[in-house]
Coordinates of C-alpha atoms in Angstrom, one line a residue:
X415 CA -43.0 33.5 19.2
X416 CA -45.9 35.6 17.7
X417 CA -44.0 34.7 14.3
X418 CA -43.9 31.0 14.7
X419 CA -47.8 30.8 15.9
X420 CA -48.5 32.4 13.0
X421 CA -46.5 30.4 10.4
X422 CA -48.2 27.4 12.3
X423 CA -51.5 28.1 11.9
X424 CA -51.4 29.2 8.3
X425 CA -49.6 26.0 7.1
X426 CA -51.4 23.7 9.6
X427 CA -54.2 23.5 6.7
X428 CA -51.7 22.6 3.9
X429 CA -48.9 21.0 5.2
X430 CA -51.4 18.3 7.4
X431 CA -54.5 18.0 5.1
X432 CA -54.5 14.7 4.9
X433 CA -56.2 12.3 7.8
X434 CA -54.2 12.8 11.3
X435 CA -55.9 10.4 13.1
X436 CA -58.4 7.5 11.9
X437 CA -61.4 9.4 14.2
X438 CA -60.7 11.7 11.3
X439 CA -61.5 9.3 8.8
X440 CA -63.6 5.9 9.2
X441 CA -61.9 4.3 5.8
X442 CA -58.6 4.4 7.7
X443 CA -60.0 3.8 10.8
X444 CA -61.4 0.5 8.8
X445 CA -57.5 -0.3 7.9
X446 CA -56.4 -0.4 11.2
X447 CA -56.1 -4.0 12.1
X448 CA -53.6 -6.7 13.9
X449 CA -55.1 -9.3 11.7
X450 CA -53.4 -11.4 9.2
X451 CA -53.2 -10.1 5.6
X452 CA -51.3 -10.6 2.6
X453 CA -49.4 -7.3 3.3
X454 CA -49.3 -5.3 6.6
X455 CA -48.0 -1.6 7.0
X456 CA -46.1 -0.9 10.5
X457 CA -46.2 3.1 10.8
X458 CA -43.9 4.7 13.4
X459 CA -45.2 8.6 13.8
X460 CA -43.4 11.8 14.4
X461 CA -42.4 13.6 17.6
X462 CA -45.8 14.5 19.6
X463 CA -47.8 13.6 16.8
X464 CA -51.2 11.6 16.9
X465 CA -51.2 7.9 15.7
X466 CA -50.7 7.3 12.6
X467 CA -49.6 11.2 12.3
X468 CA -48.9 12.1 8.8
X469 CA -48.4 8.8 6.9
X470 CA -52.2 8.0 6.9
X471 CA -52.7 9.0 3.3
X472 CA -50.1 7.1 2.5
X473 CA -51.4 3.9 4.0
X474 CA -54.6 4.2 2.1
X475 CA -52.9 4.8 -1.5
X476 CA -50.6 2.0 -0.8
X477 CA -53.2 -0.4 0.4
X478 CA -55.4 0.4 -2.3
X479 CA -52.9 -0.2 -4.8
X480 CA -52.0 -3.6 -3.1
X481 CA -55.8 -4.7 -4.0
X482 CA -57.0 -4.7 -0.6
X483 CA -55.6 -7.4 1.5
X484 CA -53.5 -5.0 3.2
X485 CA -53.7 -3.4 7.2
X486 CA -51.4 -1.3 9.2
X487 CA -50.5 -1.1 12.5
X488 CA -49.0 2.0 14.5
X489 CA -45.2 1.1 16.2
X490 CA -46.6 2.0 19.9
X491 CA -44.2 4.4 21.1
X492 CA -43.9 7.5 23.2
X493 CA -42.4 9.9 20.5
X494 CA -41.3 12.6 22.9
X495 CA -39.4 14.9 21.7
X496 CA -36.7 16.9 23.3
X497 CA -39.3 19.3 25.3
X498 CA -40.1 16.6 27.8
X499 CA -36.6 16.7 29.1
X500 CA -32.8 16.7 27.6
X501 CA -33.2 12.8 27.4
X502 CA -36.9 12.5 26.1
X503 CA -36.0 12.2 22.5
X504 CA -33.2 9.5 22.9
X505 CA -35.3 7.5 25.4
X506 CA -38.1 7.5 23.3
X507 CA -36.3 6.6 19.9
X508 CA -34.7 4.1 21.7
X509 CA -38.5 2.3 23.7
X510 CA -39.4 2.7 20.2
X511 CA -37.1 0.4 18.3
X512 CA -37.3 -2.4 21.0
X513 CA -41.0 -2.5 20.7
X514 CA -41.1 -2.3 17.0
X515 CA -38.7 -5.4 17.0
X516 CA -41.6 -7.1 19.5
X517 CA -44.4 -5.9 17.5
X518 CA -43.0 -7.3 14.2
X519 CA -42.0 -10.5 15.6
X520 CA -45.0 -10.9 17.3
X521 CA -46.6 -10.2 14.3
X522 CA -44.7 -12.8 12.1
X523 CA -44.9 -15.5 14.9
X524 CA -49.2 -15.4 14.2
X525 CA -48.8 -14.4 10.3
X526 CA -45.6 -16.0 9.1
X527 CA -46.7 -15.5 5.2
X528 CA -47.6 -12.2 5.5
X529 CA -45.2 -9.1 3.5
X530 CA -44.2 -6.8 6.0
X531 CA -44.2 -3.0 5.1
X532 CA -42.5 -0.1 6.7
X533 CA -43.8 3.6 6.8
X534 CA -41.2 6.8 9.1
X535 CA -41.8 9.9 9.5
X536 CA -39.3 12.5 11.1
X537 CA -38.4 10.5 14.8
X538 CA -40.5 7.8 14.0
X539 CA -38.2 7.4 10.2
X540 CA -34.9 7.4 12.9
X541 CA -36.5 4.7 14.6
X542 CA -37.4 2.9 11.8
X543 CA -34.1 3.0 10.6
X544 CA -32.7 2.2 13.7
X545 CA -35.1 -1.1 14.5
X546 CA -34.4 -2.2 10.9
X547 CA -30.8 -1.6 11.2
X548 CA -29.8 -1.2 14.5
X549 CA -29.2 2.3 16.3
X550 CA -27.8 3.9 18.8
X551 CA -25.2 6.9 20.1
X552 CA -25.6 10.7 20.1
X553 CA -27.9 12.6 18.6
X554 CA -27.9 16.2 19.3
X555 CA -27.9 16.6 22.8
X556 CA -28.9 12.9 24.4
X557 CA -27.3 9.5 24.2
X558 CA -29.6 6.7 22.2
X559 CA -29.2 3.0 24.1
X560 CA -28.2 1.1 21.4
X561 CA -30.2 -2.0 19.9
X562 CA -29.1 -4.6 17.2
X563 CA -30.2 -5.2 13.9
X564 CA -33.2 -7.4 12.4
X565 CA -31.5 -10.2 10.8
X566 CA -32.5 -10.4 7.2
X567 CA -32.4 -14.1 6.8
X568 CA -35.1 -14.8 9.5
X569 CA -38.2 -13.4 10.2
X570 CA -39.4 -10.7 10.7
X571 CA -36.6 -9.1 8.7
X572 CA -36.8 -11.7 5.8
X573 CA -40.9 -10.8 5.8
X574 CA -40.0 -7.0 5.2
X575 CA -40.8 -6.5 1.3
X576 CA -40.4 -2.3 1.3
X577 CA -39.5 0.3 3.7
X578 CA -39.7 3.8 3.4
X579 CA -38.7 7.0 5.8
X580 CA -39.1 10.7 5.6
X581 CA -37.0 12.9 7.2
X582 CA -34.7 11.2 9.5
X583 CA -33.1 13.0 12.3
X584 CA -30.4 9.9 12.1
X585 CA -29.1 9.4 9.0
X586 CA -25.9 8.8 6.7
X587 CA -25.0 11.0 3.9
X588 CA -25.0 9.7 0.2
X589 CA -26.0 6.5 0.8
X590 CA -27.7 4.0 -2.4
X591 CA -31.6 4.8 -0.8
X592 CA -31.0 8.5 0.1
X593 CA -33.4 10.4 -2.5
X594 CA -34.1 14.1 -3.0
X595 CA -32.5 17.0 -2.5
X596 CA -30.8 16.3 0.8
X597 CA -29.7 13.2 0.3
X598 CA -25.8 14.1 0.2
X599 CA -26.0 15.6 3.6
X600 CA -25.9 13.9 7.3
X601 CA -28.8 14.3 9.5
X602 CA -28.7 15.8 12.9
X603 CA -26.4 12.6 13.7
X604 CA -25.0 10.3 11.2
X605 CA -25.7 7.2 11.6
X606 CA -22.6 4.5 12.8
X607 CA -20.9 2.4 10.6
X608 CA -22.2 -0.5 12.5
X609 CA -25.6 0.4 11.9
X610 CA -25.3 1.3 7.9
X611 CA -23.9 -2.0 7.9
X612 CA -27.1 -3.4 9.5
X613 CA -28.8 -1.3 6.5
X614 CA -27.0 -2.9 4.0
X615 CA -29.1 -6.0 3.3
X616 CA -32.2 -4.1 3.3
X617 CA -30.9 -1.4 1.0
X618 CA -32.3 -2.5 -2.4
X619 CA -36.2 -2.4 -0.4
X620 CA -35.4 0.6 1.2
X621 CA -35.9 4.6 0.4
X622 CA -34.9 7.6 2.2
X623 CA -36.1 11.0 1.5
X624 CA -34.7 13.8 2.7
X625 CA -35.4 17.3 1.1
X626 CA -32.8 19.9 1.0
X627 CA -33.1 22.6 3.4
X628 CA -34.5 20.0 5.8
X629 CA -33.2 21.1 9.6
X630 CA -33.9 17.2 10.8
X631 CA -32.4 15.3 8.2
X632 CA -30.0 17.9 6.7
X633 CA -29.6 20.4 8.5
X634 CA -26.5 21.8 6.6
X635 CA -28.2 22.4 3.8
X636 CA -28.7 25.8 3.8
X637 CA -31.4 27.7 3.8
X638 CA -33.2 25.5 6.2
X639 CA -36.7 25.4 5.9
X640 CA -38.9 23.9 8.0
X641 CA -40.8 23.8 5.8
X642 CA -38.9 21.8 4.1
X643 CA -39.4 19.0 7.1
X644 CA -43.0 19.3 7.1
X645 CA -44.1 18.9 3.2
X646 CA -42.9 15.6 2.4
X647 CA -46.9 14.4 1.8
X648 CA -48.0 16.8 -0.4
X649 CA -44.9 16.3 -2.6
X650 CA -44.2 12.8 -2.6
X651 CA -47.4 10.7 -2.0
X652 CA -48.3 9.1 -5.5
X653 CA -44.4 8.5 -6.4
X654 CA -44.0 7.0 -2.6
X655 CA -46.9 5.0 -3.1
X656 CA -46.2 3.5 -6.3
X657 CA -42.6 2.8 -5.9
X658 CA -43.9 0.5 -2.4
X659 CA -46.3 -1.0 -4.4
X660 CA -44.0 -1.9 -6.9
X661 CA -41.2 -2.9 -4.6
X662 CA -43.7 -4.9 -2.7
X663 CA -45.1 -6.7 -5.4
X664 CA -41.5 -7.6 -6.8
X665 CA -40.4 -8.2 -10.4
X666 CA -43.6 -10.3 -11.5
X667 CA -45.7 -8.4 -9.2
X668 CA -48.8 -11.1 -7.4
X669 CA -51.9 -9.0 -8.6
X670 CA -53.4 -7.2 -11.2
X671 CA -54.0 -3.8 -9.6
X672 CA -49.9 -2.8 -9.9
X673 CA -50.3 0.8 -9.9
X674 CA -52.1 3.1 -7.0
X675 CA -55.4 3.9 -8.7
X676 CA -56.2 6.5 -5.9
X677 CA -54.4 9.4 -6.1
X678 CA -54.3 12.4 -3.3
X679 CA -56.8 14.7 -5.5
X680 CA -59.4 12.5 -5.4
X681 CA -59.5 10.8 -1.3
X682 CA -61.6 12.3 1.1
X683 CA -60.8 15.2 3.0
X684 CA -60.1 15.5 6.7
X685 CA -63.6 15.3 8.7
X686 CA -63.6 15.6 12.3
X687 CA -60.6 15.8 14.4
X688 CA -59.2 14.5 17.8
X689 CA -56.6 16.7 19.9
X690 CA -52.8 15.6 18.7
X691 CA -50.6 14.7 21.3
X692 CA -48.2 17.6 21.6
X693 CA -45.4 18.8 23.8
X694 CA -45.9 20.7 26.5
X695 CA -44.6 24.1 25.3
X696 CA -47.0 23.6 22.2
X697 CA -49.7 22.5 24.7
X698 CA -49.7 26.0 26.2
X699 CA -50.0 27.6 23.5
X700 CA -53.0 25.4 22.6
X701 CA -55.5 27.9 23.8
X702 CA -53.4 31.4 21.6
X703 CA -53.9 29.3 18.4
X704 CA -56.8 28.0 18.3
X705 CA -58.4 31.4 19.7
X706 CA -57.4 33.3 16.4
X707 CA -59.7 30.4 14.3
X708 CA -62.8 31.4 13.5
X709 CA -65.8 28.9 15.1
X710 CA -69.5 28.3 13.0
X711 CA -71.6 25.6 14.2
X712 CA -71.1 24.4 10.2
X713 CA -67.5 24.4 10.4
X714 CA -66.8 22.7 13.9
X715 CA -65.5 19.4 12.8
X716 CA -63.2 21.4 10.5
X717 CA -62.0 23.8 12.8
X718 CA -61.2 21.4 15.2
X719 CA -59.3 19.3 12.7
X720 CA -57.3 22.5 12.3
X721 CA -56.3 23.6 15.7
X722 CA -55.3 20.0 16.3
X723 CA -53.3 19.9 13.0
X724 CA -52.0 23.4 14.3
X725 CA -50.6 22.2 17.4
X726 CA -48.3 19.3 16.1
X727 CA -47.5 21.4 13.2
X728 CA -46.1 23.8 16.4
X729 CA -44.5 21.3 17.8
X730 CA -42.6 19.7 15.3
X731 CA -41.5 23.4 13.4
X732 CA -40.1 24.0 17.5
X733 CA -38.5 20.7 17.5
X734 CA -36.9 21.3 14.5
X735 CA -35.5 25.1 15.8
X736 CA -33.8 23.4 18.5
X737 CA -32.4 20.8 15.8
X738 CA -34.1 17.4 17.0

């Protein structure tokens, strides 16, 4: 245990330095909107993580290379993970596609012109996957209610212009939007035929990433790393960003600014932090980490950025040992 606090709190700087929450960072915060817009970013978070988790970099690189008429809103879910009881995870993925389905079509029934985007990370890309495609069955442990597919040719699914996941505990193997290194493996569950079929007409807008030696989304690719689950952001970002913006925009593109012109290097870092939402076994160990972190009245914002960065980078890296 000693080991995995450890690991936490050294990658807690690196593998969550971007904005967790937008009481981290005001420009997000200023994203954050149900209004209409030209394009609008639905982000469905990790296990235990804080809204909008570790996709809010992400949302500000795509926005800014959409040219500014561009907001998100967080999928409003639980995102339990498997800690708050055998069922936890599957009940939660599965309150979490049902509402996503009402928040999108709520969403389109005010702003019926508007270019629907779609952010997942870790649970939050299975229930991304699953609301988009429909989902359902085992995974690991649990049994997922099942819930049926958007319907491409009517809205909301005919106003979803790109969709992106990282790290999906549900997914197929090899399939035309898997990308990187893990792509030809299963994820803790596969997903069902009927539900790559409810995939299928979304597969040309739709990417996702998996690294090899991911335990979540492929976790027989060995060595697993969990690393490997956690680093998705600092690796993939700008290339994320810009193939969104691109898919967004289509062929001919509707704007001048086609390209991200904000990369990672030059946002803002991380200023003051709000506790994440974790799990209860990473809870109590809340007060072990963030003892060992050095405190300075210059360096509080920081520091408390950090512990809270440490505890859902604990949670997830003990999610992922237990292969949810």
């Amino acid at each position: 245990m000693k080991t995995i606090i450890t690991f936490a709190i050294l990658n807690a700087a690196t593998a969550y330095a971007g904005c967790m929450t937008t009481e981290q960072c005001p420009d997000l915060l200023a994203l954050e909107t149900p209004d209409c817009h030209q394009y609008h970013i639905f982000v469905t978070r990790g296990s235990d993580s804080p809204y909008p988790g570790h996709q809010s970099d992400l949302v500000r690189l795509v926005c800014d290379g959409l040219g500014g008429d561009c907001g998100f809103e967080n999928i409003i879910y639980p995102a339990n993970s498997s800690y708050a009881g055998r069922e936890a995870w599957c009940q939660s993925a599965a309150s979490g596609a049902v509402a996503a389905q009402a928040q999108l079509t709520e969403y389109t029934d005010r702003c019926p012109s508007s270019k629907l985007i779609l952010f997942g990370f870790s649970q939050g890309a299975s229930v991304t996957l699953d609301y988009l495609g429909g989902g359902g069955g085992p995974v690991g442990k649990c049994i997922q209610d099942n819930n049926p597919p958007l319907d491409r040719l009517k809205a909301p699914g005919s106003n979803v212009v790109a969709a992106i996941v990282f790290g999906a505990a549900v997914r197929a193997a090899s399939m035309p939007y898997s990308f990187k290194g893990g792509k030809d493996f299963n994820g803790t569950s596969p997903r069902s035929e009927k539900a790559l079929a409810g995939l299928e007409p979304y597969a040309d807008i739709l990417r996702d990433y998996c690294n090899f030696g991911d335990p979540v989304c492929a976790p027989s690719s060995q060595p697993a790393k969990v690393a490997q689950h956690l680093n998705y952001f600092d690796l993939y970002n700008d290339e994320a960003a810009e193939w969104v913006i691109d898919t967004a925009q289509g062929p001919s593109g509707n704007n001048t600014n086609t390209k991200s012109s904000t990369s990672l290097s030059s946002m803002p870092s991380t200023a003051s932090g709000g506790p994440a939402r974790a799990t209860s076994i990473a809870s109590s160990l809340q007060t072990t980490t963030s003892s060992t972190i050095p405190k300075s009245s210059s360096s509080g914002s920081s520091t408390a950025a950090i512990a809270s960065s440490t505890i859902a980078s604990l949670a997830i890296m003990l999610q992922c040992i237990y292969m949810y």
